[in-house]
Structure formats: structure tokens, C-alpha cells
Amino acid sequence: MVSLLILGAAVLLGVTVGTVSISPVVLWNPASDSTAANILWNIRMPRVVLAGLVGAALATAGAAFQGLLKNPLADPYTLGVSSGASVGAVMTLFFGISIPFLGLYTLPVISMLFAILTMFAVIGFAKLVDRSMKMETVILTGIIFSSFLGSVISLMIALTGEELRQIIGWLLGSVSMRGWPYVQMALPFVLIGSFVLWLCRRELNAMLFGEERAKHLGVDVKKWKFIILISGSILTGAAVAVSGTIGFVGLVVPHMTRLLWGADHRHVLPLSFINGAALLIVCDLVSRTIISPTELPVGVITAFIGAPVFAFIFFQQRKGVA
């Protein structure tokens, strides 16, 4: 209930606060101010909904990856899926690719395609290296692919000219000027991915005790590991496809949720979904109002929040090992 109240407050602030202040009355009585209603329903509401979907997707995927890898430093970007989606987006901008029957959707569709291809490449390579797909192997494979794809992005940025600002802006992450079509594109993937991970909640709980223990409890570790990796990567790919690279949401939200409500994935997954949505809506609100009328990329705000938290978690983890 607390999380839902926070999400509700975040949505209300997101649609009413900005360069032009809008009364909450416009929400249920658009006729009271047609101009404000147009701004609210055609500009702010799709932006807030998209921010919520992206935050929910990244946080849910992060919760699943952290549970699966048994590592609080894991997040949706560990497997290199975000880097794959970013390569697809940068290639689209760099070469000016436009598929006739897709039009506006060319960028997100190619981004998602590259994200899914990267996911399969990482899993396939990890299987070649280690048939049992131990988590250490998957993480190292993700780092290898992420490093390689990062160099591809750097090469294209170095070679680009006028498109540089557009590419850098996309890589920093943003949900501005996306509109309802992007919401419609992300929504089915976010709902399906989140629902499949919710179905994996008991298996995730079992894997917290280690893979061998999970096998003794009757869990088909390889099968469920694959399903969790696929579902989490689809969530990440969907988020990156419509918003660009937004870091740390998948790291911070699940970790804080576990600290407050425990490690049971029956609670962690839905609470991460709700809290992730609320966090990114608030971060987006800050990004567009802190130096209004100029907007900051929301990825900059999440990095300001996430980097210190990441450092704190890492310090606590190393301190515990010592």
C-alpha cells in the first residue's frame, strides 16, 4: 500500500508539475481547461506512463538478475543486453536507417532486435564455454560482449558528424517527446516479461540457497535459469528500445526493496515493479524541472542517485567478505 501510494503521488506530480502548472481537476474534467488538458493527455501523461513502464521493467529485471546471480551488484546491464540495444539505436541514427513500413518505429524496433540477438549470443557463448552455464560464466560473457559492443558504439560516435548530439542524447537516456505509440510498443513486452518472472518467483527463492540445493528441491535449474535470463533480457531490451540507456534503476530499486521487505521474490518482484516505476517518474520530473526550461537526460539523474548507492553496496559487500 505504501508503494502504491508513492507511485500514485509520483504520477500526480508528474502530470501536474512542469513549466506550465496544471490543476489536478483537469484529470477528471478536461473541459475545464482545454489547453491544459491537451498538454496533460498528449504530452505529460504518455511521458509519465512511459517512464513508469521503463522504470518498472528495469527494476523487475534487476530483481530477477540479482536473485539469480546471488549478487546485489547485478543489474539488467550485466548481460550486455543494454549495450546490444544501444548498438542497434546508434547504427540506425548513424546510417540514417528508415524502414518504410515502420517509419517512426524503426529506431526502437531495431534496438529491440539487437537486444534480443545480443541476449542469445551471450547465452550461446556461455553454453559453449560451460555447458552448466554457471553464473560466473554468464557474468564474464556479458562483460566481454558489453566491452566489445561499447567499442563499436565509440567507433560510430568517433566517425559521426551532425548526428553526434542526437546519438549522445539517446545514449544518456530520455523519455521526452515519445508519445503514446512508444507506450503501446513497450507495454506488451513489459507485461509479458514481468508476468513470466512472477511465475518464476518460487524457483528464484530456491536458487537463493545455491544451484545444488535448488536441484535437490526439485528445480530444473538449467530450464528456469534460461527462462529467467530470457524474460529479464526482454524487459531490458524493451526499456532500452523506447528510452535509451538509463542506468542504475535495476540496481538501486531491487536492493533497497530487499533491505526493507526481505529477499522473498513473492514480494521483491511486484514491489520492485511498483517502486521502479515511481523512481523513474520522479527522476524524469526532476530532469525536466531542475533547470527549466532546459531538460536534462533522465539517465544523468539516475546516475547521480545510483553511483553513490552502487559504491555503498560494493563497500558493504567487500567489508562483509573481509
PDB file of C-alpha atoms in Angstrom, residues 10-289:
ATOM      1  CA  ALA A  10       4.616  10.356  -8.361  1.00  0.00           C
ATOM      2  CA  VAL A  11       2.119  10.103 -11.260  1.00  0.00           C
ATOM      3  CA  LEU A  12       0.086  13.060  -9.951  1.00  0.00           C
ATOM      4  CA  LEU A  13       3.209  15.216  -9.595  1.00  0.00           C
ATOM      5  CA  GLY A  14       4.497  14.076 -12.984  1.00  0.00           C
ATOM      6  CA  VAL A  15       1.399  15.212 -14.874  1.00  0.00           C
ATOM      7  CA  THR A  16       0.697  18.443 -12.956  1.00  0.00           C
ATOM      8  CA  VAL A  17       4.152  19.926 -12.262  1.00  0.00           C
ATOM      9  CA  GLY A  18       6.241  21.475 -15.024  1.00  0.00           C
ATOM     10  CA  THR A  19       6.908  24.659 -16.974  1.00  0.00           C
ATOM     11  CA  VAL A  20       3.128  25.032 -17.099  1.00  0.00           C
ATOM     12  CA  SER A  21       1.393  24.077 -13.849  1.00  0.00           C
ATOM     13  CA  ILE A  22      -1.795  22.076 -14.372  1.00  0.00           C
ATOM     14  CA  SER A  23      -4.583  21.681 -11.835  1.00  0.00           C
ATOM     15  CA  PRO A  24      -5.425  18.060 -10.874  1.00  0.00           C
ATOM     16  CA  VAL A  25      -9.066  18.957 -11.662  1.00  0.00           C
ATOM     17  CA  VAL A  26      -8.185  18.724 -15.387  1.00  0.00           C
ATOM     18  CA  LEU A  27      -7.615  14.976 -14.920  1.00  0.00           C
ATOM     19  CA  TRP A  28     -11.318  14.257 -14.399  1.00  0.00           C
ATOM     20  CA  ASN A  29     -12.724  17.393 -16.032  1.00  0.00           C
ATOM     21  CA  PRO A  30     -10.790  18.129 -19.263  1.00  0.00           C
ATOM     22  CA  ALA A  31     -13.464  20.631 -20.357  1.00  0.00           C
ATOM     23  CA  SER A  32     -12.432  22.992 -17.540  1.00  0.00           C
ATOM     24  CA  ASP A  33      -9.259  23.947 -19.445  1.00  0.00           C
ATOM     25  CA  SER A  34      -8.872  22.531 -22.962  1.00  0.00           C
ATOM     26  CA  THR A  35      -5.288  23.801 -23.413  1.00  0.00           C
ATOM     27  CA  ALA A  36      -4.130  22.291 -20.127  1.00  0.00           C
ATOM     28  CA  ALA A  37      -5.998  19.062 -20.940  1.00  0.00           C
ATOM     29  CA  ASN A  38      -4.193  18.836 -24.279  1.00  0.00           C
ATOM     30  CA  ILE A  39      -0.796  19.256 -22.571  1.00  0.00           C
ATOM     31  CA  LEU A  40      -1.726  16.754 -19.863  1.00  0.00           C
ATOM     32  CA  TRP A  41      -3.109  13.937 -22.047  1.00  0.00           C
ATOM     33  CA  ASN A  42      -0.932  14.317 -25.168  1.00  0.00           C
ATOM     34  CA  ILE A  43       2.440  15.319 -23.713  1.00  0.00           C
ATOM     35  CA  ARG A  44       2.789  14.677 -19.977  1.00  0.00           C
ATOM     36  CA  MET A  45       0.654  11.588 -19.455  1.00  0.00           C
ATOM     37  CA  PRO A  46       2.350   9.455 -22.161  1.00  0.00           C
ATOM     38  CA  ARG A  47       5.729  10.622 -20.843  1.00  0.00           C
ATOM     39  CA  VAL A  48       4.833   9.681 -17.257  1.00  0.00           C
ATOM     40  CA  VAL A  49       3.366   6.315 -18.303  1.00  0.00           C
ATOM     41  CA  LEU A  50       6.422   5.520 -20.438  1.00  0.00           C
ATOM     42  CA  ALA A  51       8.780   6.494 -17.599  1.00  0.00           C
ATOM     43  CA  GLY A  52       6.781   4.229 -15.289  1.00  0.00           C
ATOM     44  CA  LEU A  53       6.951   1.296 -17.712  1.00  0.00           C
ATOM     45  CA  VAL A  54      10.701   1.711 -18.265  1.00  0.00           C
ATOM     46  CA  GLY A  55      11.414   2.018 -14.536  1.00  0.00           C
ATOM     47  CA  ALA A  56       9.212  -1.000 -13.756  1.00  0.00           C
ATOM     48  CA  ALA A  57      10.874  -3.094 -16.478  1.00  0.00           C
ATOM     49  CA  LEU A  58      14.439  -2.275 -15.407  1.00  0.00           C
ATOM     50  CA  ALA A  59      13.718  -2.771 -11.684  1.00  0.00           C
ATOM     51  CA  THR A  60      11.896  -6.092 -12.202  1.00  0.00           C
ATOM     52  CA  ALA A  61      14.662  -7.407 -14.443  1.00  0.00           C
ATOM     53  CA  GLY A  62      17.237  -6.222 -11.893  1.00  0.00           C
ATOM     54  CA  ALA A  63      15.422  -8.029  -9.074  1.00  0.00           C
ATOM     55  CA  ALA A  64      15.394 -11.255 -11.087  1.00  0.00           C
ATOM     56  CA  PHE A  65      19.070 -11.000 -12.095  1.00  0.00           C
ATOM     57  CA  GLN A  66      20.184 -10.189  -8.550  1.00  0.00           C
ATOM     58  CA  GLY A  67      18.258 -13.168  -7.215  1.00  0.00           C
ATOM     59  CA  LEU A  68      19.526 -15.472  -9.944  1.00  0.00           C
ATOM     60  CA  LEU A  69      23.158 -14.357  -9.726  1.00  0.00           C
ATOM     61  CA  LYS A  70      23.005 -14.022  -5.917  1.00  0.00           C
ATOM     62  CA  ASN A  71      24.837 -10.735  -6.301  1.00  0.00           C
ATOM     63  CA  PRO A  72      23.441  -7.335  -5.177  1.00  0.00           C
ATOM     64  CA  LEU A  73      25.657  -5.611  -7.752  1.00  0.00           C
ATOM     65  CA  ALA A  74      23.935  -7.362 -10.679  1.00  0.00           C
ATOM     66  CA  ASP A  75      21.507  -5.376 -12.815  1.00  0.00           C
ATOM     67  CA  PRO A  76      19.863  -5.672 -16.264  1.00  0.00           C
ATOM     68  CA  TYR A  77      23.046  -4.455 -17.944  1.00  0.00           C
ATOM     69  CA  THR A  78      25.211  -7.292 -16.595  1.00  0.00           C
ATOM     70  CA  LEU A  79      24.452  -9.484 -19.616  1.00  0.00           C
ATOM     71  CA  GLY A  80      25.331  -6.794 -22.171  1.00  0.00           C
ATOM     72  CA  VAL A  81      21.738  -6.585 -23.427  1.00  0.00           C
ATOM     73  CA  SER A  82      21.651  -2.809 -22.977  1.00  0.00           C
ATOM     74  CA  SER A  83      24.843  -2.436 -24.995  1.00  0.00           C
ATOM     75  CA  GLY A  84      23.307  -4.528 -27.777  1.00  0.00           C
ATOM     76  CA  ALA A  85      20.185  -2.360 -27.882  1.00  0.00           C
ATOM     77  CA  SER A  86      22.358   0.772 -27.872  1.00  0.00           C
ATOM     78  CA  VAL A  87      24.386  -0.521 -30.842  1.00  0.00           C
ATOM     79  CA  GLY A  88      21.149  -1.028 -32.790  1.00  0.00           C
ATOM     80  CA  ALA A  89      19.979   2.510 -31.988  1.00  0.00           C
ATOM     81  CA  VAL A  90      23.303   4.169 -32.778  1.00  0.00           C
ATOM     82  CA  MET A  91      23.557   2.246 -36.079  1.00  0.00           C
ATOM     83  CA  THR A  92      20.063   3.436 -37.010  1.00  0.00           C
ATOM     84  CA  LEU A  93      20.979   7.064 -36.269  1.00  0.00           C
ATOM     85  CA  PHE A  94      24.461   6.803 -37.805  1.00  0.00           C
ATOM     86  CA  PHE A  95      23.358   5.281 -41.124  1.00  0.00           C
ATOM     87  CA  GLY A  96      20.006   7.089 -41.190  1.00  0.00           C
ATOM     88  CA  ILE A  97      18.131   3.786 -41.499  1.00  0.00           C
ATOM     89  CA  SER A  98      14.394   4.099 -42.066  1.00  0.00           C
ATOM     90  CA  ILE A  99      12.296   1.053 -42.865  1.00  0.00           C
ATOM     91  CA  PRO A 100       9.303   2.270 -44.932  1.00  0.00           C
ATOM     92  CA  PHE A 101       6.556   0.237 -43.254  1.00  0.00           C
ATOM     93  CA  LEU A 102       7.919   1.011 -39.765  1.00  0.00           C
ATOM     94  CA  GLY A 103       8.635   4.736 -40.107  1.00  0.00           C
ATOM     95  CA  LEU A 104       8.924   6.233 -36.599  1.00  0.00           C
ATOM     96  CA  TYR A 105       9.195   2.735 -35.121  1.00  0.00           C
ATOM     97  CA  THR A 106      12.437   1.941 -36.989  1.00  0.00           C
ATOM     98  CA  LEU A 107      14.693   3.042 -34.110  1.00  0.00           C
ATOM     99  CA  PRO A 108      13.002   1.137 -31.246  1.00  0.00           C
ATOM    100  CA  VAL A 109      12.342  -1.982 -33.351  1.00  0.00           C
ATOM    101  CA  ILE A 110      15.976  -2.265 -34.467  1.00  0.00           C
ATOM    102  CA  SER A 111      17.124  -1.555 -30.886  1.00  0.00           C
ATOM    103  CA  MET A 112      14.967  -4.364 -29.517  1.00  0.00           C
ATOM    104  CA  LEU A 113      16.110  -6.732 -32.274  1.00  0.00           C
ATOM    105  CA  PHE A 114      19.764  -6.104 -31.400  1.00  0.00           C
ATOM    106  CA  ALA A 115      18.990  -6.538 -27.683  1.00  0.00           C
ATOM    107  CA  ILE A 116      17.433  -9.957 -28.273  1.00  0.00           C
ATOM    108  CA  LEU A 117      20.257 -11.018 -30.634  1.00  0.00           C
ATOM    109  CA  THR A 118      22.823  -9.980 -28.004  1.00  0.00           C
ATOM    110  CA  MET A 119      20.952 -11.944 -25.355  1.00  0.00           C
ATOM    111  CA  PHE A 120      21.028 -15.114 -27.463  1.00  0.00           C
ATOM    112  CA  ALA A 121      24.695 -14.533 -28.347  1.00  0.00           C
ATOM    113  CA  VAL A 122      25.662 -14.180 -24.670  1.00  0.00           C
ATOM    114  CA  ILE A 123      23.710 -17.271 -23.627  1.00  0.00           C
ATOM    115  CA  GLY A 124      25.003 -19.270 -26.613  1.00  0.00           C
ATOM    116  CA  PHE A 125      28.636 -18.344 -25.947  1.00  0.00           C
ATOM    117  CA  ALA A 126      28.234 -19.068 -22.220  1.00  0.00           C
ATOM    118  CA  LYS A 127      26.888 -22.526 -23.103  1.00  0.00           C
ATOM    119  CA  LEU A 128      29.871 -23.199 -25.387  1.00  0.00           C
ATOM    120  CA  VAL A 129      32.283 -22.249 -22.609  1.00  0.00           C
ATOM    121  CA  ASP A 130      30.411 -24.053 -19.822  1.00  0.00           C
ATOM    122  CA  ARG A 131      27.540 -26.488 -20.515  1.00  0.00           C
ATOM    123  CA  SER A 132      26.185 -25.996 -16.982  1.00  0.00           C
ATOM    124  CA  MET A 133      26.021 -22.205 -17.537  1.00  0.00           C
ATOM    125  CA  LYS A 134      27.381 -21.249 -14.124  1.00  0.00           C
ATOM    126  CA  MET A 135      26.591 -17.692 -13.164  1.00  0.00           C
ATOM    127  CA  GLU A 136      30.255 -16.648 -13.121  1.00  0.00           C
ATOM    128  CA  THR A 137      30.491 -17.719 -16.777  1.00  0.00           C
ATOM    129  CA  VAL A 138      27.333 -15.804 -17.744  1.00  0.00           C
ATOM    130  CA  ILE A 139      28.560 -12.620 -15.998  1.00  0.00           C
ATOM    131  CA  LEU A 140      32.008 -12.774 -17.609  1.00  0.00           C
ATOM    132  CA  THR A 141      30.433 -13.432 -21.025  1.00  0.00           C
ATOM    133  CA  GLY A 142      28.149 -10.421 -20.548  1.00  0.00           C
ATOM    134  CA  ILE A 143      31.137  -8.230 -19.633  1.00  0.00           C
ATOM    135  CA  ILE A 144      33.037  -9.422 -22.737  1.00  0.00           C
ATOM    136  CA  PHE A 145      30.110  -8.654 -25.053  1.00  0.00           C
ATOM    137  CA  SER A 146      29.388  -5.355 -23.317  1.00  0.00           C
ATOM    138  CA  SER A 147      33.010  -4.223 -23.725  1.00  0.00           C
ATOM    139  CA  PHE A 148      33.071  -5.193 -27.405  1.00  0.00           C
ATOM    140  CA  LEU A 149      29.735  -3.538 -28.189  1.00  0.00           C
ATOM    141  CA  GLY A 150      30.810  -0.444 -26.237  1.00  0.00           C
ATOM    142  CA  SER A 151      33.828  -0.145 -28.535  1.00  0.00           C
ATOM    143  CA  VAL A 152      31.531  -0.417 -31.583  1.00  0.00           C
ATOM    144  CA  ILE A 153      29.422   2.458 -30.214  1.00  0.00           C
ATOM    145  CA  SER A 154      32.568   4.523 -29.544  1.00  0.00           C
ATOM    146  CA  LEU A 155      33.768   3.915 -33.117  1.00  0.00           C
ATOM    147  CA  MET A 156      30.481   5.120 -34.614  1.00  0.00           C
ATOM    148  CA  ILE A 157      30.464   8.186 -32.349  1.00  0.00           C
ATOM    149  CA  ALA A 158      34.043   8.985 -33.409  1.00  0.00           C
ATOM    150  CA  LEU A 159      33.083   8.753 -37.099  1.00  0.00           C
ATOM    151  CA  THR A 160      29.796  10.663 -36.872  1.00  0.00           C
ATOM    152  CA  GLY A 161      29.250  14.310 -37.718  1.00  0.00           C
ATOM    153  CA  GLU A 162      25.962  16.170 -37.353  1.00  0.00           C
ATOM    154  CA  GLU A 163      24.245  13.175 -35.725  1.00  0.00           C
ATOM    155  CA  LEU A 164      26.620  13.319 -32.713  1.00  0.00           C
ATOM    156  CA  ARG A 165      24.306  15.338 -30.469  1.00  0.00           C
ATOM    157  CA  GLN A 166      21.334  13.114 -31.280  1.00  0.00           C
ATOM    158  CA  ILE A 167      23.336   9.920 -30.599  1.00  0.00           C
ATOM    159  CA  ILE A 168      24.804  11.189 -27.316  1.00  0.00           C
ATOM    160  CA  GLY A 169      21.369  12.387 -26.197  1.00  0.00           C
ATOM    161  CA  TRP A 170      19.860   8.981 -26.917  1.00  0.00           C
ATOM    162  CA  LEU A 171      22.657   7.139 -25.096  1.00  0.00           C
ATOM    163  CA  LEU A 172      22.141   9.313 -21.994  1.00  0.00           C
ATOM    164  CA  GLY A 173      18.530   8.136 -21.792  1.00  0.00           C
ATOM    165  CA  SER A 174      15.280  10.068 -22.098  1.00  0.00           C
ATOM    166  CA  VAL A 175      11.509   9.573 -22.247  1.00  0.00           C
ATOM    167  CA  SER A 176      10.702  13.033 -23.639  1.00  0.00           C
ATOM    168  CA  MET A 177       8.746  13.510 -26.881  1.00  0.00           C
ATOM    169  CA  ARG A 178       7.942   9.802 -27.185  1.00  0.00           C
ATOM    170  CA  GLY A 179       4.129   9.848 -27.100  1.00  0.00           C
ATOM    171  CA  TRP A 180       1.518   7.108 -26.865  1.00  0.00           C
ATOM    172  CA  PRO A 181       2.900   4.989 -29.772  1.00  0.00           C
ATOM    173  CA  TYR A 182       6.019   4.230 -27.708  1.00  0.00           C
ATOM    174  CA  VAL A 183       3.853   3.323 -24.713  1.00  0.00           C
ATOM    175  CA  GLN A 184       1.902   0.902 -26.902  1.00  0.00           C
ATOM    176  CA  MET A 185       5.159  -0.578 -28.178  1.00  0.00           C
ATOM    177  CA  ALA A 186       6.701  -1.143 -24.739  1.00  0.00           C
ATOM    178  CA  LEU A 187       3.567  -2.184 -22.811  1.00  0.00           C
ATOM    179  CA  PRO A 188       3.091  -5.781 -24.095  1.00  0.00           C
ATOM    180  CA  PHE A 189       6.771  -6.672 -23.633  1.00  0.00           C
ATOM    181  CA  VAL A 190       6.877  -5.204 -20.128  1.00  0.00           C
ATOM    182  CA  LEU A 191       3.695  -7.002 -19.045  1.00  0.00           C
ATOM    183  CA  ILE A 192       4.687 -10.358 -20.561  1.00  0.00           C
ATOM    184  CA  GLY A 193       8.256 -10.237 -19.218  1.00  0.00           C
ATOM    185  CA  SER A 194       7.103  -9.214 -15.730  1.00  0.00           C
ATOM    186  CA  PHE A 195       4.390 -11.891 -15.648  1.00  0.00           C
ATOM    187  CA  VAL A 196       6.819 -14.657 -16.661  1.00  0.00           C
ATOM    188  CA  LEU A 197       9.274 -13.562 -13.956  1.00  0.00           C
ATOM    189  CA  TRP A 198       6.412 -13.557 -11.437  1.00  0.00           C
ATOM    190  CA  LEU A 199       5.773 -17.205 -12.412  1.00  0.00           C
ATOM    191  CA  CYS A 200       9.457 -17.887 -11.619  1.00  0.00           C
ATOM    192  CA  ARG A 201       9.227 -16.493  -8.068  1.00  0.00           C
ATOM    193  CA  ARG A 202       9.440 -19.886  -6.281  1.00  0.00           C
ATOM    194  CA  GLU A 203      12.366 -21.021  -8.428  1.00  0.00           C
ATOM    195  CA  LEU A 204      14.187 -17.770  -7.696  1.00  0.00           C
ATOM    196  CA  ASN A 205      13.622 -18.325  -3.983  1.00  0.00           C
ATOM    197  CA  ALA A 206      15.010 -21.861  -4.268  1.00  0.00           C
ATOM    198  CA  MET A 207      18.091 -20.660  -6.187  1.00  0.00           C
ATOM    199  CA  LEU A 208      18.945 -18.258  -3.356  1.00  0.00           C
ATOM    200  CA  PHE A 209      20.205 -21.336  -1.473  1.00  0.00           C
ATOM    201  CA  GLY A 210      22.511 -22.318  -4.350  1.00  0.00           C
ATOM    202  CA  GLU A 211      22.044 -24.317  -7.526  1.00  0.00           C
ATOM    203  CA  GLU A 212      22.806 -27.701  -5.939  1.00  0.00           C
ATOM    204  CA  ARG A 213      20.281 -27.121  -3.152  1.00  0.00           C
ATOM    205  CA  ALA A 214      17.711 -25.977  -5.706  1.00  0.00           C
ATOM    206  CA  LYS A 215      18.215 -29.214  -7.671  1.00  0.00           C
ATOM    207  CA  HIS A 216      17.585 -31.237  -4.504  1.00  0.00           C
ATOM    208  CA  LEU A 217      14.361 -29.271  -4.043  1.00  0.00           C
ATOM    209  CA  GLY A 218      13.223 -30.439  -7.484  1.00  0.00           C
ATOM    210  CA  VAL A 219      14.000 -27.299  -9.504  1.00  0.00           C
ATOM    211  CA  ASP A 220      15.141 -27.808 -13.100  1.00  0.00           C
ATOM    212  CA  VAL A 221      17.910 -25.225 -12.706  1.00  0.00           C
ATOM    213  CA  LYS A 222      19.009 -25.049 -16.362  1.00  0.00           C
ATOM    214  CA  LYS A 223      15.454 -24.624 -17.651  1.00  0.00           C
ATOM    215  CA  TRP A 224      14.423 -21.945 -15.151  1.00  0.00           C
ATOM    216  CA  LYS A 225      17.739 -20.146 -15.423  1.00  0.00           C
ATOM    217  CA  PHE A 226      17.211 -19.865 -19.177  1.00  0.00           C
ATOM    218  CA  ILE A 227      13.602 -18.640 -18.769  1.00  0.00           C
ATOM    219  CA  ILE A 228      14.649 -16.009 -16.207  1.00  0.00           C
ATOM    220  CA  LEU A 229      17.527 -14.772 -18.373  1.00  0.00           C
ATOM    221  CA  ILE A 230      15.283 -14.540 -21.448  1.00  0.00           C
ATOM    222  CA  SER A 231      12.457 -12.751 -19.601  1.00  0.00           C
ATOM    223  CA  GLY A 232      14.796 -10.304 -17.859  1.00  0.00           C
ATOM    224  CA  SER A 233      16.559  -9.536 -21.116  1.00  0.00           C
ATOM    225  CA  ILE A 234      13.266  -8.920 -22.934  1.00  0.00           C
ATOM    226  CA  LEU A 235      12.323  -6.430 -20.208  1.00  0.00           C
ATOM    227  CA  THR A 236      15.691  -4.699 -20.536  1.00  0.00           C
ATOM    228  CA  GLY A 237      15.533  -4.685 -24.331  1.00  0.00           C
ATOM    229  CA  ALA A 238      12.014  -3.206 -24.295  1.00  0.00           C
ATOM    230  CA  ALA A 239      13.080  -0.464 -21.872  1.00  0.00           C
ATOM    231  CA  VAL A 240      16.247   0.471 -23.757  1.00  0.00           C
ATOM    232  CA  ALA A 241      14.418   0.382 -27.094  1.00  0.00           C
ATOM    233  CA  VAL A 242      11.999   3.162 -26.122  1.00  0.00           C
ATOM    234  CA  SER A 243      14.094   5.261 -23.725  1.00  0.00           C
ATOM    235  CA  GLY A 244      17.796   4.783 -24.466  1.00  0.00           C
ATOM    236  CA  THR A 245      20.342   3.833 -21.837  1.00  0.00           C
ATOM    237  CA  ILE A 246      19.105   4.551 -18.303  1.00  0.00           C
ATOM    238  CA  GLY A 247      21.385   3.050 -15.698  1.00  0.00           C
ATOM    239  CA  PHE A 248      21.211   2.115 -12.009  1.00  0.00           C
ATOM    240  CA  VAL A 249      17.397   1.748 -11.716  1.00  0.00           C
ATOM    241  CA  GLY A 250      17.753  -2.025 -11.936  1.00  0.00           C
ATOM    242  CA  LEU A 251      20.485  -1.926  -9.309  1.00  0.00           C
ATOM    243  CA  VAL A 252      19.131   0.504  -6.716  1.00  0.00           C
ATOM    244  CA  VAL A 253      15.414  -0.368  -6.560  1.00  0.00           C
ATOM    245  CA  PRO A 254      15.661  -4.172  -6.019  1.00  0.00           C
ATOM    246  CA  HIS A 255      18.463  -3.728  -3.467  1.00  0.00           C
ATOM    247  CA  MET A 256      16.509  -1.165  -1.429  1.00  0.00           C
ATOM    248  CA  THR A 257      13.368  -3.307  -1.714  1.00  0.00           C
ATOM    249  CA  ARG A 258      15.241  -6.294  -0.283  1.00  0.00           C
ATOM    250  CA  LEU A 259      16.610  -4.206   2.569  1.00  0.00           C
ATOM    251  CA  LEU A 260      13.117  -3.012   3.522  1.00  0.00           C
ATOM    252  CA  TRP A 261      10.945  -6.075   2.826  1.00  0.00           C
ATOM    253  CA  GLY A 262      13.282  -9.089   2.727  1.00  0.00           C
ATOM    254  CA  ALA A 263      14.509 -11.389  -0.037  1.00  0.00           C
ATOM    255  CA  ASP A 264      11.288 -13.330  -0.770  1.00  0.00           C
ATOM    256  CA  HIS A 265      10.671 -12.895  -4.505  1.00  0.00           C
ATOM    257  CA  ARG A 266       6.908 -13.122  -3.966  1.00  0.00           C
ATOM    258  CA  HIS A 267       7.301  -9.615  -2.529  1.00  0.00           C
ATOM    259  CA  VAL A 268      10.513  -8.395  -4.184  1.00  0.00           C
ATOM    260  CA  LEU A 269       9.285  -8.730  -7.791  1.00  0.00           C
ATOM    261  CA  PRO A 270       5.954  -6.831  -7.546  1.00  0.00           C
ATOM    262  CA  LEU A 271       7.385  -4.224  -5.167  1.00  0.00           C
ATOM    263  CA  SER A 272      10.368  -3.656  -7.477  1.00  0.00           C
ATOM    264  CA  PHE A 273       7.907  -3.181 -10.366  1.00  0.00           C
ATOM    265  CA  ILE A 274       5.933  -0.532  -8.444  1.00  0.00           C
ATOM    266  CA  ASN A 275       8.938   1.218  -6.848  1.00  0.00           C
ATOM    267  CA  GLY A 276      10.921   1.208 -10.104  1.00  0.00           C
ATOM    268  CA  ALA A 277       8.038   2.937 -11.877  1.00  0.00           C
ATOM    269  CA  ALA A 278       7.752   5.550  -9.106  1.00  0.00           C
ATOM    270  CA  LEU A 279      11.505   6.227  -9.016  1.00  0.00           C
ATOM    271  CA  LEU A 280      11.873   6.842 -12.738  1.00  0.00           C
ATOM    272  CA  ILE A 281       8.759   9.047 -12.867  1.00  0.00           C
ATOM    273  CA  VAL A 282      10.239  11.214 -10.087  1.00  0.00           C
ATOM    274  CA  CYS A 283      13.696  11.243 -11.744  1.00  0.00           C
ATOM    275  CA  ASP A 284      12.112  12.322 -15.037  1.00  0.00           C
ATOM    276  CA  LEU A 285      10.192  15.073 -13.240  1.00  0.00           C
ATOM    277  CA  VAL A 286      13.464  16.332 -11.722  1.00  0.00           C
ATOM    278  CA  SER A 287      15.255  16.112 -15.091  1.00  0.00           C
ATOM    279  CA  ARG A 288      12.737  18.407 -16.801  1.00  0.00           C
ATOM    280  CA  THR A 289      12.219  20.926 -13.978  1.00  0.00           C
TER     281      THR A 289
END
